[in-house]
Structure formats: C-alpha cells, structure tokens
PDB file of C-alpha atoms in Angstrom:
ATOM      1  CA  UNK A 215      99.257  35.842  28.639  1.00  0.00           C
ATOM      2  CA  UNK A 216     102.874  34.787  28.998  1.00  0.00           C
ATOM      3  CA  UNK A 217     104.114  36.377  32.214  1.00  0.00           C
ATOM      4  CA  UNK A 218     107.693  37.617  32.395  1.00  0.00           C
ATOM      5  CA  UNK A 219     108.111  36.472  35.912  1.00  0.00           C
ATOM      6  CA  UNK A 220     105.555  33.990  37.495  1.00  0.00           C
ATOM      7  CA  UNK A 221     106.652  34.571  41.014  1.00  0.00           C
ATOM      8  CA  UNK A 222     106.140  38.336  40.501  1.00  0.00           C
ATOM      9  CA  UNK A 223     102.599  37.704  39.175  1.00  0.00           C
ATOM     10  CA  UNK A 224     101.728  35.408  42.159  1.00  0.00           C
ATOM     11  CA  UNK A 225     103.099  38.299  44.577  1.00  0.00           C
ATOM     12  CA  UNK A 226     100.738  40.726  42.619  1.00  0.00           C
ATOM     13  CA  UNK A 227      97.615  38.699  43.125  1.00  0.00           C
ATOM     14  CA  UNK A 228      98.267  37.007  46.285  1.00  0.00           C
ATOM     15  CA  UNK A 229     100.590  39.322  48.163  1.00  0.00           C
ATOM     16  CA  UNK A 230      98.311  42.343  47.685  1.00  0.00           C
ATOM     17  CA  UNK A 231      96.500  43.917  44.687  1.00  0.00           C
ATOM     18  CA  UNK A 232      96.814  47.604  44.367  1.00  0.00           C
ATOM     19  CA  UNK A 233      93.634  48.727  42.542  1.00  0.00           C
ATOM     20  CA  UNK A 234      94.890  52.356  42.106  1.00  0.00           C
ATOM     21  CA  UNK A 235      97.975  51.160  40.298  1.00  0.00           C
ATOM     22  CA  UNK A 236      95.697  49.071  38.002  1.00  0.00           C
ATOM     23  CA  UNK A 237      93.378  51.878  37.196  1.00  0.00           C
ATOM     24  CA  UNK A 238      96.229  54.362  36.647  1.00  0.00           C
ATOM     25  CA  UNK A 239      97.697  51.857  34.141  1.00  0.00           C
ATOM     26  CA  UNK A 240      94.494  51.323  32.357  1.00  0.00           C
ATOM     27  CA  UNK A 241      93.734  55.051  32.018  1.00  0.00           C
ATOM     28  CA  UNK A 242      97.337  55.592  30.887  1.00  0.00           C
ATOM     29  CA  UNK A 243      96.672  52.880  28.297  1.00  0.00           C
ATOM     30  CA  UNK A 244      93.763  54.857  26.895  1.00  0.00           C
ATOM     31  CA  UNK A 245      95.298  58.330  26.944  1.00  0.00           C
ATOM     32  CA  UNK A 246      99.033  57.525  26.195  1.00  0.00           C
ATOM     33  CA  UNK A 247      99.765  60.928  27.974  1.00  0.00           C
ATOM     34  CA  UNK A 248     100.806  61.218  31.622  1.00  0.00           C
ATOM     35  CA  UNK A 249      99.257  64.776  32.041  1.00  0.00           C
ATOM     36  CA  UNK A 250      95.834  63.699  30.685  1.00  0.00           C
ATOM     37  CA  UNK A 251      95.899  60.552  32.724  1.00  0.00           C
ATOM     38  CA  UNK A 252      96.504  62.741  35.851  1.00  0.00           C
ATOM     39  CA  UNK A 253      93.581  65.057  34.984  1.00  0.00           C
ATOM     40  CA  UNK A 254      91.109  62.094  34.674  1.00  0.00           C
ATOM     41  CA  UNK A 255      92.291  60.792  38.087  1.00  0.00           C
ATOM     42  CA  UNK A 256      92.949  63.976  39.954  1.00  0.00           C
ATOM     43  CA  UNK A 257      96.586  63.152  40.205  1.00  0.00           C
ATOM     44  CA  UNK A 258      99.759  64.989  39.606  1.00  0.00           C
ATOM     45  CA  UNK A 259     102.035  63.641  36.693  1.00  0.00           C
ATOM     46  CA  UNK A 260     104.562  62.605  39.242  1.00  0.00           C
ATOM     47  CA  UNK A 261     102.002  60.438  41.080  1.00  0.00           C
ATOM     48  CA  UNK A 262     101.017  58.826  37.821  1.00  0.00           C
ATOM     49  CA  UNK A 263     104.618  57.943  37.199  1.00  0.00           C
ATOM     50  CA  UNK A 264     104.996  56.551  40.787  1.00  0.00           C
ATOM     51  CA  UNK A 265     101.977  54.263  40.511  1.00  0.00           C
ATOM     52  CA  UNK A 266     103.140  53.039  37.140  1.00  0.00           C
ATOM     53  CA  UNK A 267     106.688  52.238  38.502  1.00  0.00           C
ATOM     54  CA  UNK A 268     105.150  50.577  41.444  1.00  0.00           C
ATOM     55  CA  UNK A 269     103.019  48.303  39.162  1.00  0.00           C
ATOM     56  CA  UNK A 270     105.978  47.519  36.970  1.00  0.00           C
ATOM     57  CA  UNK A 271     108.093  46.575  40.025  1.00  0.00           C
ATOM     58  CA  UNK A 272     105.244  44.170  41.132  1.00  0.00           C
ATOM     59  CA  UNK A 273     105.076  42.557  37.686  1.00  0.00           C
ATOM     60  CA  UNK A 274     108.877  42.557  37.028  1.00  0.00           C
ATOM     61  CA  UNK A 275     108.527  44.021  33.479  1.00  0.00           C
ATOM     62  CA  UNK A 276     108.213  47.361  31.780  1.00  0.00           C
ATOM     63  CA  UNK A 277     104.626  48.255  30.799  1.00  0.00           C
ATOM     64  CA  UNK A 278     105.342  51.682  28.985  1.00  0.00           C
ATOM     65  CA  UNK A 279     108.022  53.182  26.961  1.00  0.00           C
ATOM     66  CA  UNK A 280     108.257  57.046  27.579  1.00  0.00           C
ATOM     67  CA  UNK A 281     110.427  59.479  25.528  1.00  0.00           C
ATOM     68  CA  UNK A 282     110.320  63.324  25.511  1.00  0.00           C
ATOM     69  CA  UNK A 283     108.081  63.024  22.381  1.00  0.00           C
ATOM     70  CA  UNK A 284     105.692  59.926  22.893  1.00  0.00           C
ATOM     71  CA  UNK A 285     104.391  57.475  25.223  1.00  0.00           C
ATOM     72  CA  UNK A 286     103.558  53.880  24.110  1.00  0.00           C
ATOM     73  CA  UNK A 287     102.890  50.445  25.553  1.00  0.00           C
ATOM     74  CA  UNK A 288     105.626  47.868  25.399  1.00  0.00           C
ATOM     75  CA  UNK A 289     104.572  44.495  23.917  1.00  0.00           C
ATOM     76  CA  UNK A 290     104.207  43.145  27.580  1.00  0.00           C
ATOM     77  CA  UNK A 291     101.994  46.172  28.511  1.00  0.00           C
ATOM     78  CA  UNK A 292      99.803  45.536  25.367  1.00  0.00           C
ATOM     79  CA  UNK A 293      99.251  41.809  26.380  1.00  0.00           C
ATOM     80  CA  UNK A 294      98.699  42.830  30.051  1.00  0.00           C
ATOM     81  CA  UNK A 295      96.064  45.396  29.265  1.00  0.00           C
ATOM     82  CA  UNK A 296      94.085  43.095  27.021  1.00  0.00           C
ATOM     83  CA  UNK A 297      93.752  40.567  29.821  1.00  0.00           C
ATOM     84  CA  UNK A 298      93.406  43.068  32.690  1.00  0.00           C
ATOM     85  CA  UNK A 299      90.699  45.130  31.197  1.00  0.00           C
ATOM     86  CA  UNK A 300      87.788  42.710  31.133  1.00  0.00           C
ATOM     87  CA  UNK A 301      88.532  41.702  34.640  1.00  0.00           C
ATOM     88  CA  UNK A 302      88.829  45.144  35.967  1.00  0.00           C
ATOM     89  CA  UNK A 303      85.595  46.220  34.367  1.00  0.00           C
ATOM     90  CA  UNK A 304      83.951  43.210  35.915  1.00  0.00           C
ATOM     91  CA  UNK A 305      85.191  44.098  39.199  1.00  0.00           C
ATOM     92  CA  UNK A 306      84.089  47.806  38.756  1.00  0.00           C
ATOM     93  CA  UNK A 307      80.478  46.623  37.778  1.00  0.00           C
ATOM     94  CA  UNK A 308      80.195  44.468  40.936  1.00  0.00           C
ATOM     95  CA  UNK A 309      81.428  47.504  43.166  1.00  0.00           C
ATOM     96  CA  UNK A 310      79.014  49.800  41.237  1.00  0.00           C
ATOM     97  CA  UNK A 311      76.064  47.362  41.791  1.00  0.00           C
ATOM     98  CA  UNK A 312      77.033  46.936  45.550  1.00  0.00           C
ATOM     99  CA  UNK A 313      77.203  50.663  45.925  1.00  0.00           C
ATOM    100  CA  UNK A 314      73.928  51.401  44.029  1.00  0.00           C
ATOM    101  CA  UNK A 315      72.330  49.022  46.555  1.00  0.00           C
ATOM    102  CA  UNK A 316      73.902  50.673  49.589  1.00  0.00           C
ATOM    103  CA  UNK A 317      72.781  54.064  48.182  1.00  0.00           C
ATOM    104  CA  UNK A 318      69.139  53.168  47.934  1.00  0.00           C
ATOM    105  CA  UNK A 319      66.256  55.451  48.460  1.00  0.00           C
ATOM    106  CA  UNK A 320      65.861  58.783  46.880  1.00  0.00           C
ATOM    107  CA  UNK A 321      68.224  61.670  45.991  1.00  0.00           C
ATOM    108  CA  UNK A 322      66.524  65.083  46.229  1.00  0.00           C
ATOM    109  CA  UNK A 323      68.348  67.796  44.324  1.00  0.00           C
ATOM    110  CA  UNK A 324      67.415  71.487  44.463  1.00  0.00           C
ATOM    111  CA  UNK A 325      68.474  73.938  41.803  1.00  0.00           C
ATOM    112  CA  UNK A 326      68.246  77.809  41.139  1.00  0.00           C
ATOM    113  CA  UNK A 327      67.096  79.451  38.044  1.00  0.00           C
ATOM    114  CA  UNK A 328      67.086  76.793  35.337  1.00  0.00           C
ATOM    115  CA  UNK A 329      68.795  73.474  35.226  1.00  0.00           C
ATOM    116  CA  UNK A 330      71.424  73.698  32.432  1.00  0.00           C
ATOM    117  CA  UNK A 331      73.519  71.059  30.541  1.00  0.00           C
ATOM    118  CA  UNK A 332      76.071  70.498  33.396  1.00  0.00           C
ATOM    119  CA  UNK A 333      73.286  69.820  35.810  1.00  0.00           C
ATOM    120  CA  UNK A 334      71.139  67.661  33.720  1.00  0.00           C
ATOM    121  CA  UNK A 335      74.178  65.873  32.332  1.00  0.00           C
ATOM    122  CA  UNK A 336      75.257  64.961  35.758  1.00  0.00           C
ATOM    123  CA  UNK A 337      71.812  63.977  36.537  1.00  0.00           C
ATOM    124  CA  UNK A 338      71.778  61.574  33.619  1.00  0.00           C
ATOM    125  CA  UNK A 339      75.161  60.320  34.443  1.00  0.00           C
ATOM    126  CA  UNK A 340      74.150  59.455  37.956  1.00  0.00           C
ATOM    127  CA  UNK A 341      70.864  57.680  36.925  1.00  0.00           C
ATOM    128  CA  UNK A 342      72.886  55.590  34.468  1.00  0.00           C
ATOM    129  CA  UNK A 343      75.374  54.541  37.118  1.00  0.00           C
ATOM    130  CA  UNK A 344      72.807  54.087  39.892  1.00  0.00           C
ATOM    131  CA  UNK A 345      69.318  53.152  38.413  1.00  0.00           C
ATOM    132  CA  UNK A 346      68.082  51.751  41.636  1.00  0.00           C
ATOM    133  CA  UNK A 347      68.218  55.321  43.221  1.00  0.00           C
ATOM    134  CA  UNK A 348      65.219  57.483  42.516  1.00  0.00           C
ATOM    135  CA  UNK A 349      65.827  61.172  41.756  1.00  0.00           C
ATOM    136  CA  UNK A 350      63.768  64.202  42.459  1.00  0.00           C
ATOM    137  CA  UNK A 351      64.405  67.814  41.397  1.00  0.00           C
ATOM    138  CA  UNK A 352      63.044  70.823  42.958  1.00  0.00           C
ATOM    139  CA  UNK A 353      63.500  74.558  42.109  1.00  0.00           C
ATOM    140  CA  UNK A 354      64.924  76.422  44.910  1.00  0.00           C
ATOM    141  CA  UNK A 355      63.527  80.192  45.192  1.00  0.00           C
ATOM    142  CA  UNK A 356      65.996  82.903  44.263  1.00  0.00           C
ATOM    143  CA  UNK A 357      65.428  84.651  47.600  1.00  0.00           C
ATOM    144  CA  UNK A 358      66.013  81.394  49.726  1.00  0.00           C
ATOM    145  CA  UNK A 359      69.089  79.489  48.482  1.00  0.00           C
ATOM    146  CA  UNK A 360      69.816  77.520  51.520  1.00  0.00           C
ATOM    147  CA  UNK A 361      66.504  77.223  53.358  1.00  0.00           C
ATOM    148  CA  UNK A 362      65.321  74.001  51.529  1.00  0.00           C
ATOM    149  CA  UNK A 363      68.596  72.158  52.618  1.00  0.00           C
ATOM    150  CA  UNK A 364      68.264  73.270  56.163  1.00  0.00           C
ATOM    151  CA  UNK A 365      64.454  72.207  56.264  1.00  0.00           C
ATOM    152  CA  UNK A 366      65.446  68.760  54.930  1.00  0.00           C
ATOM    153  CA  UNK A 367      63.369  69.311  51.676  1.00  0.00           C
ATOM    154  CA  UNK A 368      66.423  68.515  49.563  1.00  0.00           C
ATOM    155  CA  UNK A 369      69.551  66.546  50.107  1.00  0.00           C
ATOM    156  CA  UNK A 370      71.834  68.799  47.929  1.00  0.00           C
ATOM    157  CA  UNK A 371      71.460  71.938  45.810  1.00  0.00           C
ATOM    158  CA  UNK A 372      73.017  73.835  43.021  1.00  0.00           C
ATOM    159  CA  UNK A 373      73.085  77.471  44.130  1.00  0.00           C
ATOM    160  CA  UNK A 374      74.831  80.683  43.039  1.00  0.00           C
ATOM    161  CA  UNK A 375      77.884  81.547  44.736  1.00  0.00           C
ATOM    162  CA  UNK A 376      79.248  82.662  47.127  1.00  0.00           C
ATOM    163  CA  UNK A 377      78.560  80.188  49.910  1.00  0.00           C
ATOM    164  CA  UNK A 378      79.768  81.087  53.343  1.00  0.00           C
ATOM    165  CA  UNK A 379      77.318  79.275  55.562  1.00  0.00           C
ATOM    166  CA  UNK A 380      79.153  77.327  58.512  1.00  0.00           C
ATOM    167  CA  UNK A 381      76.502  74.509  58.518  1.00  0.00           C
ATOM    168  CA  UNK A 382      76.815  73.952  54.644  1.00  0.00           C
ATOM    169  CA  UNK A 383      79.603  72.336  52.658  1.00  0.00           C
ATOM    170  CA  UNK A 384      80.501  73.394  49.280  1.00  0.00           C
ATOM    171  CA  UNK A 385      81.246  70.641  46.631  1.00  0.00           C
ATOM    172  CA  UNK A 386      82.021  71.143  42.848  1.00  0.00           C
ATOM    173  CA  UNK A 387      81.786  74.617  41.362  1.00  0.00           C
ATOM    174  CA  UNK A 388      80.557  74.862  37.783  1.00  0.00           C
ATOM    175  CA  UNK A 389      79.066  77.014  35.036  1.00  0.00           C
ATOM    176  CA  UNK A 390      81.501  80.026  35.466  1.00  0.00           C
ATOM    177  CA  UNK A 391      79.823  82.600  33.108  1.00  0.00           C
ATOM    178  CA  UNK A 392      80.238  86.246  32.101  1.00  0.00           C
ATOM    179  CA  UNK A 393      77.573  88.442  33.837  1.00  0.00           C
ATOM    180  CA  UNK A 394      75.076  90.304  31.637  1.00  0.00           C
ATOM    181  CA  UNK A 395      72.616  93.063  32.691  1.00  0.00           C
ATOM    182  CA  UNK A 396      68.920  92.460  31.856  1.00  0.00           C
ATOM    183  CA  UNK A 397      67.270  95.924  31.122  1.00  0.00           C
ATOM    184  CA  UNK A 398      64.003  97.078  29.543  1.00  0.00           C
ATOM    185  CA  UNK A 399      64.362  97.521  25.759  1.00  0.00           C
ATOM    186  CA  UNK A 400      63.465 101.224  26.661  1.00  0.00           C
ATOM    187  CA  UNK A 401      66.408 101.635  29.151  1.00  0.00           C
ATOM    188  CA  UNK A 402      69.225 103.889  27.905  1.00  0.00           C
ATOM    189  CA  UNK A 403      71.603 100.938  28.293  1.00  0.00           C
ATOM    190  CA  UNK A 404      69.551  98.713  25.875  1.00  0.00           C
ATOM    191  CA  UNK A 405      71.557  99.635  22.834  1.00  0.00           C
ATOM    192  CA  UNK A 406      75.101  99.412  24.326  1.00  0.00           C
ATOM    193  CA  UNK A 407      77.055  96.541  23.010  1.00  0.00           C
ATOM    194  CA  UNK A 408      78.625  96.191  26.569  1.00  0.00           C
ATOM    195  CA  UNK A 409      78.722  97.933  29.914  1.00  0.00           C
ATOM    196  CA  UNK A 410      81.576  98.629  32.341  1.00  0.00           C
ATOM    197  CA  UNK A 411      80.933  97.648  35.899  1.00  0.00           C
ATOM    198  CA  UNK A 412      81.301 101.099  37.136  1.00  0.00           C
ATOM    199  CA  UNK A 413      78.076 102.000  35.202  1.00  0.00           C
ATOM    200  CA  UNK A 414      75.872  99.686  37.196  1.00  0.00           C
ATOM    201  CA  UNK A 415      75.256 102.479  39.778  1.00  0.00           C
ATOM    202  CA  UNK A 416      72.847 104.052  37.233  1.00  0.00           C
ATOM    203  CA  UNK A 417      71.041 100.989  36.443  1.00  0.00           C
ATOM    204  CA  UNK A 418      68.958 100.666  39.971  1.00  0.00           C
ATOM    205  CA  UNK A 419      69.561  96.903  40.332  1.00  0.00           C
ATOM    206  CA  UNK A 420      66.963  94.545  41.315  1.00  0.00           C
ATOM    207  CA  UNK A 421      68.195  92.224  44.259  1.00  0.00           C
ATOM    208  CA  UNK A 422      67.052  88.953  45.814  1.00  0.00           C
ATOM    209  CA  UNK A 423      64.857  89.406  48.933  1.00  0.00           C
ATOM    210  CA  UNK A 424      65.347  87.941  52.344  1.00  0.00           C
ATOM    211  CA  UNK A 425      65.773  85.292  53.752  1.00  0.00           C
ATOM    212  CA  UNK A 426      68.865  85.038  51.598  1.00  0.00           C
ATOM    213  CA  UNK A 427      71.816  86.126  53.645  1.00  0.00           C
ATOM    214  CA  UNK A 428      72.913  89.970  53.043  1.00  0.00           C
ATOM    215  CA  UNK A 429      76.417  88.919  51.847  1.00  0.00           C
ATOM    216  CA  UNK A 430      74.939  86.751  49.185  1.00  0.00           C
ATOM    217  CA  UNK A 431      72.118  89.301  48.153  1.00  0.00           C
ATOM    218  CA  UNK A 432      74.970  91.780  47.760  1.00  0.00           C
ATOM    219  CA  UNK A 433      77.103  89.414  45.573  1.00  0.00           C
ATOM    220  CA  UNK A 434      74.013  89.009  43.175  1.00  0.00           C
ATOM    221  CA  UNK A 435      73.233  92.716  43.014  1.00  0.00           C
ATOM    222  CA  UNK A 436      76.285  94.949  44.107  1.00  0.00           C
ATOM    223  CA  UNK A 437      75.407  98.359  45.109  1.00  0.00           C
ATOM    224  CA  UNK A 438      71.570  97.794  44.880  1.00  0.00           C
ATOM    225  CA  UNK A 439      70.756 100.125  47.678  1.00  0.00           C
ATOM    226  CA  UNK A 440      67.503 101.603  46.422  1.00  0.00           C
ATOM    227  CA  UNK A 441      66.257  98.835  43.935  1.00  0.00           C
ATOM    228  CA  UNK A 442      63.398  96.553  44.424  1.00  0.00           C
ATOM    229  CA  UNK A 443      63.770  92.961  45.969  1.00  0.00           C
ATOM    230  CA  UNK A 444      62.225  90.056  44.530  1.00  0.00           C
ATOM    231  CA  UNK A 445      61.601  86.418  45.590  1.00  0.00           C
ATOM    232  CA  UNK A 446      61.842  84.716  42.311  1.00  0.00           C
ATOM    233  CA  UNK A 447      63.808  85.136  39.033  1.00  0.00           C
ATOM    234  CA  UNK A 448      60.374  85.683  37.060  1.00  0.00           C
ATOM    235  CA  UNK A 449      59.336  88.499  39.413  1.00  0.00           C
ATOM    236  CA  UNK A 450      62.776  90.252  38.714  1.00  0.00           C
ATOM    237  CA  UNK A 451      62.354  89.818  34.968  1.00  0.00           C
ATOM    238  CA  UNK A 452      58.729  91.211  35.089  1.00  0.00           C
ATOM    239  CA  UNK A 453      60.262  94.229  36.822  1.00  0.00           C
ATOM    240  CA  UNK A 454      62.857  94.509  34.377  1.00  0.00           C
ATOM    241  CA  UNK A 455      60.386  94.399  31.286  1.00  0.00           C
ATOM    242  CA  UNK A 456      58.392  97.129  32.951  1.00  0.00           C
ATOM    243  CA  UNK A 457      61.499  99.378  33.244  1.00  0.00           C
ATOM    244  CA  UNK A 458      61.289  99.381  37.055  1.00  0.00           C
ATOM    245  CA  UNK A 459      64.866  98.103  37.499  1.00  0.00           C
ATOM    246  CA  UNK A 460      67.690  96.178  36.043  1.00  0.00           C
ATOM    247  CA  UNK A 461      68.990  92.690  37.033  1.00  0.00           C
ATOM    248  CA  UNK A 462      72.266  90.764  36.707  1.00  0.00           C
ATOM    249  CA  UNK A 463      72.044  87.415  35.008  1.00  0.00           C
ATOM    250  CA  UNK A 464      74.828  84.988  33.705  1.00  0.00           C
ATOM    251  CA  UNK A 465      75.047  84.805  29.913  1.00  0.00           C
ATOM    252  CA  UNK A 466      73.335  81.393  29.661  1.00  0.00           C
ATOM    253  CA  UNK A 467      70.417  82.558  31.662  1.00  0.00           C
ATOM    254  CA  UNK A 468      70.124  85.513  29.521  1.00  0.00           C
ATOM    255  CA  UNK A 469      70.023  83.499  26.417  1.00  0.00           C
ATOM    256  CA  UNK A 470      67.513  81.018  28.019  1.00  0.00           C
ATOM    257  CA  UNK A 471      65.096  83.851  29.129  1.00  0.00           C
ATOM    258  CA  UNK A 472      65.408  85.915  25.973  1.00  0.00           C
ATOM    259  CA  UNK A 473      62.142  87.936  25.338  1.00  0.00           C
ATOM    260  CA  UNK A 474      61.269  90.976  22.992  1.00  0.00           C
ATOM    261  CA  UNK A 475      60.879  93.489  25.722  1.00  0.00           C
ATOM    262  CA  UNK A 476      64.172  92.859  27.526  1.00  0.00           C
ATOM    263  CA  UNK A 477      67.699  93.366  26.331  1.00  0.00           C
ATOM    264  CA  UNK A 478      70.767  91.656  27.805  1.00  0.00           C
ATOM    265  CA  UNK A 479      74.028  93.683  27.962  1.00  0.00           C
ATOM    266  CA  UNK A 480      77.368  92.085  28.863  1.00  0.00           C
ATOM    267  CA  UNK A 481      79.026  93.643  31.708  1.00  0.00           C
ATOM    268  CA  UNK A 482      82.733  93.922  31.772  1.00  0.00           C
ATOM    269  CA  UNK A 483      84.821  93.979  34.992  1.00  0.00           C
ATOM    270  CA  UNK A 484      82.550  91.926  37.236  1.00  0.00           C
ATOM    271  CA  UNK A 485      83.616  88.596  38.608  1.00  0.00           C
ATOM    272  CA  UNK A 486      82.185  85.660  36.769  1.00  0.00           C
ATOM    273  CA  UNK A 487      78.760  84.156  37.857  1.00  0.00           C
ATOM    274  CA  UNK A 488      79.191  80.524  39.132  1.00  0.00           C
ATOM    275  CA  UNK A 489      77.111  77.840  40.687  1.00  0.00           C
ATOM    276  CA  UNK A 490      78.171  75.362  43.435  1.00  0.00           C
ATOM    277  CA  UNK A 491      76.694  72.210  44.777  1.00  0.00           C
ATOM    278  CA  UNK A 492      76.062  72.335  48.371  1.00  0.00           C
ATOM    279  CA  UNK A 493      74.816  69.988  51.241  1.00  0.00           C
ATOM    280  CA  UNK A 494      74.495  70.059  54.895  1.00  0.00           C
ATOM    281  CA  UNK A 495      77.966  69.694  56.704  1.00  0.00           C
ATOM    282  CA  UNK A 496      78.201  66.213  58.116  1.00  0.00           C
ATOM    283  CA  UNK A 497      74.974  65.136  56.572  1.00  0.00           C
ATOM    284  CA  UNK A 498      75.857  64.131  53.027  1.00  0.00           C
ATOM    285  CA  UNK A 499      74.652  60.627  52.023  1.00  0.00           C
ATOM    286  CA  UNK A 500      76.669  58.407  49.717  1.00  0.00           C
ATOM    287  CA  UNK A 501      74.137  59.351  47.025  1.00  0.00           C
ATOM    288  CA  UNK A 502      74.962  62.975  47.402  1.00  0.00           C
ATOM    289  CA  UNK A 503      78.762  62.266  47.156  1.00  0.00           C
ATOM    290  CA  UNK A 504      78.014  60.188  44.016  1.00  0.00           C
ATOM    291  CA  UNK A 505      76.100  63.011  42.486  1.00  0.00           C
ATOM    292  CA  UNK A 506      78.844  65.421  43.189  1.00  0.00           C
ATOM    293  CA  UNK A 507      81.392  62.945  41.526  1.00  0.00           C
ATOM    294  CA  UNK A 508      79.180  62.698  38.525  1.00  0.00           C
ATOM    295  CA  UNK A 509      78.928  66.554  38.159  1.00  0.00           C
ATOM    296  CA  UNK A 510      82.764  66.845  38.562  1.00  0.00           C
ATOM    297  CA  UNK A 511      83.131  64.119  35.805  1.00  0.00           C
ATOM    298  CA  UNK A 512      80.869  65.958  33.432  1.00  0.00           C
ATOM    299  CA  UNK A 513      82.994  69.165  34.105  1.00  0.00           C
ATOM    300  CA  UNK A 514      86.210  67.201  33.168  1.00  0.00           C
ATOM    301  CA  UNK A 515      84.695  65.871  29.962  1.00  0.00           C
ATOM    302  CA  UNK A 516      83.440  69.467  29.120  1.00  0.00           C
ATOM    303  CA  UNK A 517      86.875  70.670  29.564  1.00  0.00           C
ATOM    304  CA  UNK A 518      88.324  67.988  27.198  1.00  0.00           C
ATOM    305  CA  UNK A 519      85.408  68.619  24.650  1.00  0.00           C
ATOM    306  CA  UNK A 520      84.163  65.187  24.781  1.00  0.00           C
ATOM    307  CA  UNK A 521      80.804  63.472  25.813  1.00  0.00           C
ATOM    308  CA  UNK A 522      80.747  62.173  29.362  1.00  0.00           C
ATOM    309  CA  UNK A 523      81.296  58.407  29.862  1.00  0.00           C
ATOM    310  CA  UNK A 524      78.692  56.258  31.363  1.00  0.00           C
ATOM    311  CA  UNK A 525      78.826  56.623  35.147  1.00  0.00           C
ATOM    312  CA  UNK A 526      81.172  59.518  34.831  1.00  0.00           C
ATOM    313  CA  UNK A 527      81.037  62.608  36.459  1.00  0.00           C
ATOM    314  CA  UNK A 528      79.058  66.692  33.198  1.00  0.00           C
ATOM    315  CA  UNK A 529      73.007  74.431  34.300  1.00  0.00           C
ATOM    316  CA  UNK A 530      71.465  78.407  32.858  1.00  0.00           C
ATOM    317  CA  UNK A 531      71.825  80.041  36.312  1.00  0.00           C
ATOM    318  CA  UNK A 532      70.403  83.310  37.578  1.00  0.00           C
TER     319      UNK A 532
END
C-alpha cells in the first residue's frame, strides 16, 4: 500500500505495535458501527473512539469518516484494512495454536438437566478453536450442583443459579428463561393458561434434596416446606406424573421433557431461571477460561441473531 507517512509507519511497527488498536479497527471495519464494535469487544463506544484515534495518530492519516448518520472507511482505511487483515489473521492463528498447545490435556465439563444449544454451541466453538484439547461432559445431579467440582471430578460446571459459594467463582450467566410449573394432567392447575406465583403455595412443590445448600434448594422450590425431595430431575418428573407434587422447570426444559401425563403451566411473577458456569476459585485452568470465553461469545452471537464465528464464544435446564 502507499503509506501517507513512512516515518509514522516505521514508528508503528518498530516503535511499538498496539494489537488492541488493530483489533478494534478491524472489527469497526466489519461493523461500520461504533456501538456494535464495542459490544463485540466488551468496550464502551468512547473506548472504541480512543483506540481508533490512537491508531490514526500512529499512522498519521484518517482511517474512518464518521457523521451522525453513517460510518465509513476512508480510501486510506480501505487500503490499510486490506493489507492488515491477512497479517493479523496469520498472527491470530499462531497465537491460537500456541495457546492450544499450552492448554493441552482434557477439559471436563459438568452440566445439570440437559445440555441446551448455548452449552453445546460453546462446546463446539471451543473444540473448533482448540482441537488438541480433549473434552468430556458429565451430568451433575440435581441434588449436588457443586460436589463434582469440589471433588475434582469436573473442571467447570453449568449449574442453576444462585451460586453463593465462597470457594467457587461464577463465570458467564446464560439461558435466562421463564419458569413453568410441571403438574400431573390430573392436577387442578393443569388446565390453567398461566399461574401467578402467589398460587404456588397450593402446589406442594418438589425440591432438590441435600447435599445441595439450603439457599439453593429454596431458590429452586420457594416455599416447599412439606413437599418431597429428589436427587435427580427424572425422579422429580416421576413424582409429578404420579400427582404426588409439582416441580418448577424453565420453559426449554419443559419443552424438552414434554410427556402425555404432565402439563407445564407458565408461572408469572417469579424471577427467571438462569444457568451459570462455575469453577473452583483460584483453580481455573486456561482451558476453563477459554471455554467460558466461548460461551460468552455464543451468547453475544445469540443476542445479535447470528451464527457463532469459528473460535468465538454460543442449554434446556432444570
């Protein structure tokens, strides 16, 4: 390309290359929108503007023309991005391969309930980015969301919120869904189009059993003072079908576990059910962080309505 200022170009590549500025510019060149660029990079719009301005100062030329109605590349910006992108992608590949080698070994992932599209999408993105890393998945019992982590049986786990364990760290939160009440088709609530939360008291809720912490069990079955306790989701659904109790499930889990002898009634006025990825505090490996990044990326793509990019970071839950 024809540099506007050769000494400035020399300063850029000899005096100190700012990778974050280049990354920001390449994303902006794709999006042509400061807000969406910030969302992809977890930056504010003002920070995007600062990074762009810093890069333009290094180069000594304008890269972007910005008005109140549109953002577009200057001719210099067009030429620069055309030459920069192949080199940047080559550098990114080198870094990804080096990181995959450093990750090594096996990543063991636990999940509660059923692994939905968020979790499986993140797993696929992680495997595509780090094929050298073996992955294993293990179902975590409903009654023991944190035990497998503490026993070292898994490296990270996707569990129902809340998580208030001092020895565990909460990563990305995902799959926020409306709660539904699973009842036998013989139950009086079965024909209701929806149910206010205040009427849960008449449902005899089924709760997870110990060793799940008391605060966590209460969150999954609020007010379940006299209902049965179960170790697994399937145990709970069996009791529901027998009209021995009712059980709260998120909407995707209700759809996944649909059966002729159970009705699923949406509940109004309850906080949304949500999942979070957790790991041992201070014990997360590089592979755990990479998987969390993959899940966060899948979530970003879902919010934007697009398919996840290779190596980017996109479950029904109880």
